[in-house]
Tab-separated table of C-alpha atoms and ligand atoms in Angstrom:
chain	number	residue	atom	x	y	z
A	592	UNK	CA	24.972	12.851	7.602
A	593	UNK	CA	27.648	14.538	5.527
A	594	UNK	CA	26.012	14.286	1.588
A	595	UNK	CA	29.567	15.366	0.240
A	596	UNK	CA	31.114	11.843	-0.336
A	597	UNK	CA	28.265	10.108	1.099
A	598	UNK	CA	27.153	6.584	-0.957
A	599	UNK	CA	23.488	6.669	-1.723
A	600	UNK	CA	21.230	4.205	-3.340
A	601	UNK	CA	18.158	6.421	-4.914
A	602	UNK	CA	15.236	3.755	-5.107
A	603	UNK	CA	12.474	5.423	-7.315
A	604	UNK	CA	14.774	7.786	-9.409
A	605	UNK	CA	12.607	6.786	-12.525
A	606	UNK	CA	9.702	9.198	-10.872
A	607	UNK	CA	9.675	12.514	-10.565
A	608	UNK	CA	10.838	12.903	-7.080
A	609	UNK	CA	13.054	10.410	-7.076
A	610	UNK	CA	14.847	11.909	-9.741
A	611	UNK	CA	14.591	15.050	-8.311
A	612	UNK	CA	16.559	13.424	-5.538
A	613	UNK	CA	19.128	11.759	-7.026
A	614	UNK	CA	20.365	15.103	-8.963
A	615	UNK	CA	20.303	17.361	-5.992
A	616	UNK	CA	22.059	14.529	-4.082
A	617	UNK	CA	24.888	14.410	-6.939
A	618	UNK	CA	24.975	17.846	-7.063
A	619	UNK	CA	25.728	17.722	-3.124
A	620	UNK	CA	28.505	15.684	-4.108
A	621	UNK	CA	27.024	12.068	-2.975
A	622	UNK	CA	27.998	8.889	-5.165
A	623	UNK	CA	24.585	7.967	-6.328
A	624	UNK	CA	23.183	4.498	-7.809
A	625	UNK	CA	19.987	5.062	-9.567
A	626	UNK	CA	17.211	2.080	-9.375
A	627	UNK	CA	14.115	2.193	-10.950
A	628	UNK	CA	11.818	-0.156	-12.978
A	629	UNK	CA	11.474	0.825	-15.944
A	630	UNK	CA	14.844	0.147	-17.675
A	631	UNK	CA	15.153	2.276	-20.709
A	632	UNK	CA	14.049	5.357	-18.919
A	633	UNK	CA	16.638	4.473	-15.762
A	634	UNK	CA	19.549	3.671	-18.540
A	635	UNK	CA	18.715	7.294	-20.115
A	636	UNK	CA	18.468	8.925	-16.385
A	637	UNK	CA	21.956	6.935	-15.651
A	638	UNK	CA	23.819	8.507	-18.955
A	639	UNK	CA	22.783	11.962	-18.267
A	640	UNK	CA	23.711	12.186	-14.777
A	641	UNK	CA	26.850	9.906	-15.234
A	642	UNK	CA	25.202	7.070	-12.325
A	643	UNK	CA	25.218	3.265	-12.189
A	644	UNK	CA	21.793	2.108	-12.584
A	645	UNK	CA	20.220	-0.483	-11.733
A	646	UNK	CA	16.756	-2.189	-12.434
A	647	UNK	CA	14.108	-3.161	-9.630
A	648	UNK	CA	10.397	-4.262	-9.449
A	649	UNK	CA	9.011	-4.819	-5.796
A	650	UNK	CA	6.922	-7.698	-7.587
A	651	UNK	CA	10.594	-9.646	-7.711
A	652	UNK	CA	11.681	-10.093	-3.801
A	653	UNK	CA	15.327	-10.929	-5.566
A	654	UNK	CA	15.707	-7.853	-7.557
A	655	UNK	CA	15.294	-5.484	-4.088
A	656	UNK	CA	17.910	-7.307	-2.274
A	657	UNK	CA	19.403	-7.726	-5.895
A	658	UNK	CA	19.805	-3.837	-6.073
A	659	UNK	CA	21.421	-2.926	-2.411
A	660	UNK	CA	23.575	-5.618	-3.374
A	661	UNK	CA	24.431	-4.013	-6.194
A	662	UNK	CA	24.818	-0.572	-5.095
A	663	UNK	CA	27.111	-1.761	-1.814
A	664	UNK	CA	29.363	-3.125	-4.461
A	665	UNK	CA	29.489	-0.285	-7.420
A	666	UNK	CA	29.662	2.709	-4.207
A	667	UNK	CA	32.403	0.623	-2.017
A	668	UNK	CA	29.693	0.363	0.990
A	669	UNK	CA	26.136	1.943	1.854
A	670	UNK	CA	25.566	5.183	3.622
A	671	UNK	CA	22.305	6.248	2.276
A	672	UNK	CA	19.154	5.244	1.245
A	673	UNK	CA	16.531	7.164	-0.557
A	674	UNK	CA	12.741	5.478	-1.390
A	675	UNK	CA	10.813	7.833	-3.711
A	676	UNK	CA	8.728	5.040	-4.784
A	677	UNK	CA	4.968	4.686	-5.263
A	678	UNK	CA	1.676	4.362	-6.423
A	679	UNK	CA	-1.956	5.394	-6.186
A	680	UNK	CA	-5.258	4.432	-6.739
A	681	UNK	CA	-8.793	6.655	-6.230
A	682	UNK	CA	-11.990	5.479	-5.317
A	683	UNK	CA	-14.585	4.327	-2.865
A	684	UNK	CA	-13.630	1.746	-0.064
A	685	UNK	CA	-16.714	-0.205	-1.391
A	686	UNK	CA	-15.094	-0.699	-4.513
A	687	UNK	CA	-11.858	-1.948	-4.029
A	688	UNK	CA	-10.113	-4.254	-6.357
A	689	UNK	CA	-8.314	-7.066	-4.860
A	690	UNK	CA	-5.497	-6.345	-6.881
A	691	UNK	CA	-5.849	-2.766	-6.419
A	692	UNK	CA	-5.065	-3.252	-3.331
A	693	UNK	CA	-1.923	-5.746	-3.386
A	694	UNK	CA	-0.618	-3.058	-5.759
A	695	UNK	CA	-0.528	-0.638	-3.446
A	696	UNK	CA	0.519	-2.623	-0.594
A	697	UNK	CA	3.189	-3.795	-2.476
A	698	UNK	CA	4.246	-0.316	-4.030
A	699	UNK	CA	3.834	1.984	-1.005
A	700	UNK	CA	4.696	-0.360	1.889
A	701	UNK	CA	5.846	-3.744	1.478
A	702	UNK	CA	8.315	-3.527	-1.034
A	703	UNK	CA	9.674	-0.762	0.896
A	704	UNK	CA	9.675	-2.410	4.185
A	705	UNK	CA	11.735	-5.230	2.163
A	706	UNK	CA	13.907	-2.787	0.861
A	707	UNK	CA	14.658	-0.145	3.441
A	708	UNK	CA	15.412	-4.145	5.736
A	709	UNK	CA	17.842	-5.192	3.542
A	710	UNK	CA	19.410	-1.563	3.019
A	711	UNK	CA	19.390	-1.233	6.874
A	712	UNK	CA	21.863	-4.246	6.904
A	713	UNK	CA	24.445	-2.222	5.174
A	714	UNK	CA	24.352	1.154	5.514
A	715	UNK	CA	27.149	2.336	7.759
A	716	UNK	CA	26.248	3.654	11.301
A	717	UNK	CA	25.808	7.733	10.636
A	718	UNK	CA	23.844	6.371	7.750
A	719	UNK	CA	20.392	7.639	7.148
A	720	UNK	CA	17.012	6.227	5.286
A	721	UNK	CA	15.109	8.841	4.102
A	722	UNK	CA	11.246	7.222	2.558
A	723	UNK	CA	9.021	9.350	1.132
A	724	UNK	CA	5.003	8.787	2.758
A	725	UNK	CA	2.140	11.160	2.340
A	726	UNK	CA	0.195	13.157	4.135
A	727	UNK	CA	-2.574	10.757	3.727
A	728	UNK	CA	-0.672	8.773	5.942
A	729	UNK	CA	-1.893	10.758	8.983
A	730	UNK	CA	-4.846	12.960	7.393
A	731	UNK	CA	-6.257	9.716	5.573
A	732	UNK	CA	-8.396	11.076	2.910
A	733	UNK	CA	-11.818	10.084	1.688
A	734	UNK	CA	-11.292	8.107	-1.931
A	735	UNK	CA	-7.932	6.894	-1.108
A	736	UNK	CA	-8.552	4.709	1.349
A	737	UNK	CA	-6.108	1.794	0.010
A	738	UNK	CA	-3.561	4.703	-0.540
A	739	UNK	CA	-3.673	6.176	2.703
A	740	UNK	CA	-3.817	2.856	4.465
A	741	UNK	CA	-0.680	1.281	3.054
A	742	UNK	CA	1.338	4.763	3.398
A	743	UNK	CA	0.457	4.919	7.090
A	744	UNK	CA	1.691	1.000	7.110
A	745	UNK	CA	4.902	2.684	5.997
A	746	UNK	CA	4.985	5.338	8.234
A	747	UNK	CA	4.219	3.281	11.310
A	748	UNK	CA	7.369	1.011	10.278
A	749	UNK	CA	9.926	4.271	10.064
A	750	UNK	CA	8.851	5.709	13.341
A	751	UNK	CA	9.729	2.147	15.324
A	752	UNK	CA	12.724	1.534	13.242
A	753	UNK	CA	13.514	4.888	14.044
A	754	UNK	CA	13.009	3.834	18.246
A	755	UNK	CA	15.556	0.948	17.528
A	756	UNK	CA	17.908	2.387	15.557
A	757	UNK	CA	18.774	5.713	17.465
A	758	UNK	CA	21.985	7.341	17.750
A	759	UNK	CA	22.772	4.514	15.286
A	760	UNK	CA	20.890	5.439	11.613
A	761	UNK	CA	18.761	8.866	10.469
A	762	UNK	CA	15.542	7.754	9.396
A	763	UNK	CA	13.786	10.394	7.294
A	764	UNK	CA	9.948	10.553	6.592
A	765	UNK	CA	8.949	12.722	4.047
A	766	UNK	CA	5.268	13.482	4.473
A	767	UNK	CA	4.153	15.796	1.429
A	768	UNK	CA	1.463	17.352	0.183
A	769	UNK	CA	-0.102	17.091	-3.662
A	770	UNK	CA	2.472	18.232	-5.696
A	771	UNK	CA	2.005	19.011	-10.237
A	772	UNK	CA	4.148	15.707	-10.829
A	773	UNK	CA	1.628	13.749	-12.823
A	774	UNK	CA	1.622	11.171	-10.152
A	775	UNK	CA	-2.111	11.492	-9.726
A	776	UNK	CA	-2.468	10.252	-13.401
A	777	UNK	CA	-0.252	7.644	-13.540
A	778	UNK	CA	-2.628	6.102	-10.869
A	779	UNK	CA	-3.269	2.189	-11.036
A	780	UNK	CA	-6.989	2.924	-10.886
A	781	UNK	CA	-10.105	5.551	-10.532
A	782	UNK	CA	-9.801	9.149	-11.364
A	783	UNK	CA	-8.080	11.817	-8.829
A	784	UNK	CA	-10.967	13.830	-7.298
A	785	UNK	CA	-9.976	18.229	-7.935
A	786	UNK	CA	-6.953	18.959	-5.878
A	787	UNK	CA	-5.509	22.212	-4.552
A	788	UNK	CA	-2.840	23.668	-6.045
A	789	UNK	CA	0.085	21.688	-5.488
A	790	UNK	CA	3.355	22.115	-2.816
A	791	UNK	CA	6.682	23.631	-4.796
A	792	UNK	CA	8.631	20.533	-5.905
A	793	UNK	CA	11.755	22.691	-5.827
A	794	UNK	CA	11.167	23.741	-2.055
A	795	UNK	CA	10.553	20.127	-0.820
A	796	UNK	CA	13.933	18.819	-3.162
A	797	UNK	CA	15.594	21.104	-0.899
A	798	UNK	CA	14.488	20.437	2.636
A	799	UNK	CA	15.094	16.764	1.941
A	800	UNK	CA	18.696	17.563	0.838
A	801	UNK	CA	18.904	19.916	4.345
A	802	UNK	CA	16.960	17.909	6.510
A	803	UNK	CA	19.659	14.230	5.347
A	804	UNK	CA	22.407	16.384	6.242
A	805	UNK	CA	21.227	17.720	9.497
A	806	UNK	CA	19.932	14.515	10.825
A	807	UNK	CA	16.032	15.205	10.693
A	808	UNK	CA	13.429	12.682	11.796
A	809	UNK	CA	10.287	14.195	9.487
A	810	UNK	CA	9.433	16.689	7.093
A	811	UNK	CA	5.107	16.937	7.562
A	812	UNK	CA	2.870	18.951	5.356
A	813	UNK	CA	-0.168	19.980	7.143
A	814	UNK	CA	-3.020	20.439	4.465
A	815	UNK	CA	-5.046	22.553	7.369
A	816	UNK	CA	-2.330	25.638	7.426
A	817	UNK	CA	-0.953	24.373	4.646
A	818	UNK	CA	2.635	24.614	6.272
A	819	UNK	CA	5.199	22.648	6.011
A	820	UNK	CA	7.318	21.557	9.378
A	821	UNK	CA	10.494	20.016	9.355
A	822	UNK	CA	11.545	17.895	13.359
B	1951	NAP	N1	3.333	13.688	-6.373
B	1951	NAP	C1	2.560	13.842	-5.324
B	1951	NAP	O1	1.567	14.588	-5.351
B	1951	NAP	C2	2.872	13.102	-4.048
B	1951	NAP	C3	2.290	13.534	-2.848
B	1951	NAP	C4	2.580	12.853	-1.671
B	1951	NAP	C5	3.436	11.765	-1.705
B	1951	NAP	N2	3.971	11.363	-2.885
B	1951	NAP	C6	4.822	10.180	-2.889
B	1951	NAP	O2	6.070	10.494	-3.479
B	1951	NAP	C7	6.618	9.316	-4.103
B	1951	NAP	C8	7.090	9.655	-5.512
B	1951	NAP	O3	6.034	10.254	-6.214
B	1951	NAP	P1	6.241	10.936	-7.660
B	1951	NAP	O4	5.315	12.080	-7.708
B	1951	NAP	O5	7.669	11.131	-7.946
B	1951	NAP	O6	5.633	9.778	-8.575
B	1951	NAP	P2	6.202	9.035	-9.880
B	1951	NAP	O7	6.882	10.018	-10.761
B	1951	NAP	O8	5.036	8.284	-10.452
B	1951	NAP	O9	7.285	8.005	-9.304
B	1951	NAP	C9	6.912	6.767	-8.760
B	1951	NAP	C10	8.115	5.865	-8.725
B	1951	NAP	O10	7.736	4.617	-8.100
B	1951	NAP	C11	8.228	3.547	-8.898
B	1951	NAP	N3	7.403	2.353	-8.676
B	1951	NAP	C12	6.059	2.266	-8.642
B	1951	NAP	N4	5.689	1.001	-8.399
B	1951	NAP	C13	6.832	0.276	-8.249
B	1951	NAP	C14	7.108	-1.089	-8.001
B	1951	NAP	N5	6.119	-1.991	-7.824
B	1951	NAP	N6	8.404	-1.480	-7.927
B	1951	NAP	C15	9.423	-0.596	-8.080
B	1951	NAP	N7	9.212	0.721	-8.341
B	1951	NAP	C16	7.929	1.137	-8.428
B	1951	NAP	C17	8.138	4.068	-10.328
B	1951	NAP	O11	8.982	3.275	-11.150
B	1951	NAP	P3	8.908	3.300	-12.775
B	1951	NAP	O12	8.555	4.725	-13.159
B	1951	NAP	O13	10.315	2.931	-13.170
B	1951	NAP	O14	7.867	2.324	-13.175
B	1951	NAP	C18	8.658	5.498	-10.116
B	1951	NAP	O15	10.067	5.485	-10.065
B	1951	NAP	C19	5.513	8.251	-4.019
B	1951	NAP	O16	5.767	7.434	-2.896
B	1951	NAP	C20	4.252	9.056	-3.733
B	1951	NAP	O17	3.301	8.294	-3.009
B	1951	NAP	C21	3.727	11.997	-4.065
């Protein structure tokens, strides 16, 4: 997909990553809309980047559909859509909350199943859908259990929306490593166990941005080399 011109809805640009994103994307030259959930800190990231914002919870079906409505109308049509949300939670299997776990359903794959469906019924064949996973998702890791489980629910979704949708829509996974973005400690319950040092935030920002406008399917962080392939 061409980013120059290119409409993009940036789902998550309240986080780290998300806002990461949406700045390299504008800097590309991409008309971005910026939703998040927490409003004051979306209406601050909206003024300094010079966006339409525009506020989301997955908890609130209406508000997801609510927001690609929104951002088809401000941009004039959809070509892009980028999901940089998420959440985490540490701990034993045994222990699992309940709600825990409906958090993270709902964070890492549910609410963007519902949103990357009703996105999918705008964007504009060339389009693309770029969602970022984990690479829990396919090394799942002992202590996240919950976490790994609902990101590989969202990576199994991508790769067959990817089978139907070929030659028609780019669907991006974005399968990182840990990276120093305080994720880890905004985490809806236990403590993170030690990590290794984490993947440049800079160098991923910038194979996203190259791997939307060249059409890529993945972008997988292998924590055994610790390299980083992009298909
Ligand atoms: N950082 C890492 O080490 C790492 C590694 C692998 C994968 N990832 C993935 O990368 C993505 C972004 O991570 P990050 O480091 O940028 O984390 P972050 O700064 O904590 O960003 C998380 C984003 O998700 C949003 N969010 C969480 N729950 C939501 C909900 N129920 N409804 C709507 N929005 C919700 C947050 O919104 P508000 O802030 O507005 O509440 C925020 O915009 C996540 O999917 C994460 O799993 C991160």
């Amino acid at each position: 997909m061409d980013i120059e011109g290119s409409r993009v809805l940036v789902a998550g640009a309240t986080g780290v990553l998300g806002g990461r994103l949406a700045r390299a994307l504008k800097a590309e030259g991409a008309e971005v809309v910026l939703a998040g959930r927490d409003s004051a800190r979306l209406a601050e990231l909206g003024d300094e980047l010079d966006c339409q914002t525009v506020v989301f919870d997955y908890s609130d079906p209406d508000s997801v559909s609510g927001a690609v409505d929104r951002a088809c109308d401000e941009l004039g049509g959809l070509d892009c859509l980028v999901v940089a949300t998420g959440a985490v939670a540490f701990g034993e299997a045994r222990q699992l909350d309940p709600e825990i776990l409906t958090g993270l359903i709902e964070a890492n794959a549910s609410g963007p199943i519902h949103l990357i469906t009703e996105a999918l019924r705008k964007i504009e064949p060339g389009g693309s859908v770029v969602a970022i996973t984990a690479v829990v998702a396919e090394f799942p890791t002992a202590g996240m259990a919950a976490y790994s489980a609902s990101k590989a629910a969202l990576a199994a979704f991508l790769a067959a929306t990817r089978r139907e949708l070929r030659r028609e829509v780019d669907i991006l996974e974005v399968s990182p490593g840990h990276m120093e973005t305080g994720f880890a400690d905004r985490a809806l319950a236990g403590e993170p166990p030690s990590m290794p040092e984490g993947e440049d935030v800079d160098t991923l920002i910038g194979q996203v941005v190259e791997a939307i406008s060249e059409g890529r399917r993945e972008i997988r962080y292998d924590p055994k080399s610790r390299e980083i392939t992009v298909k």
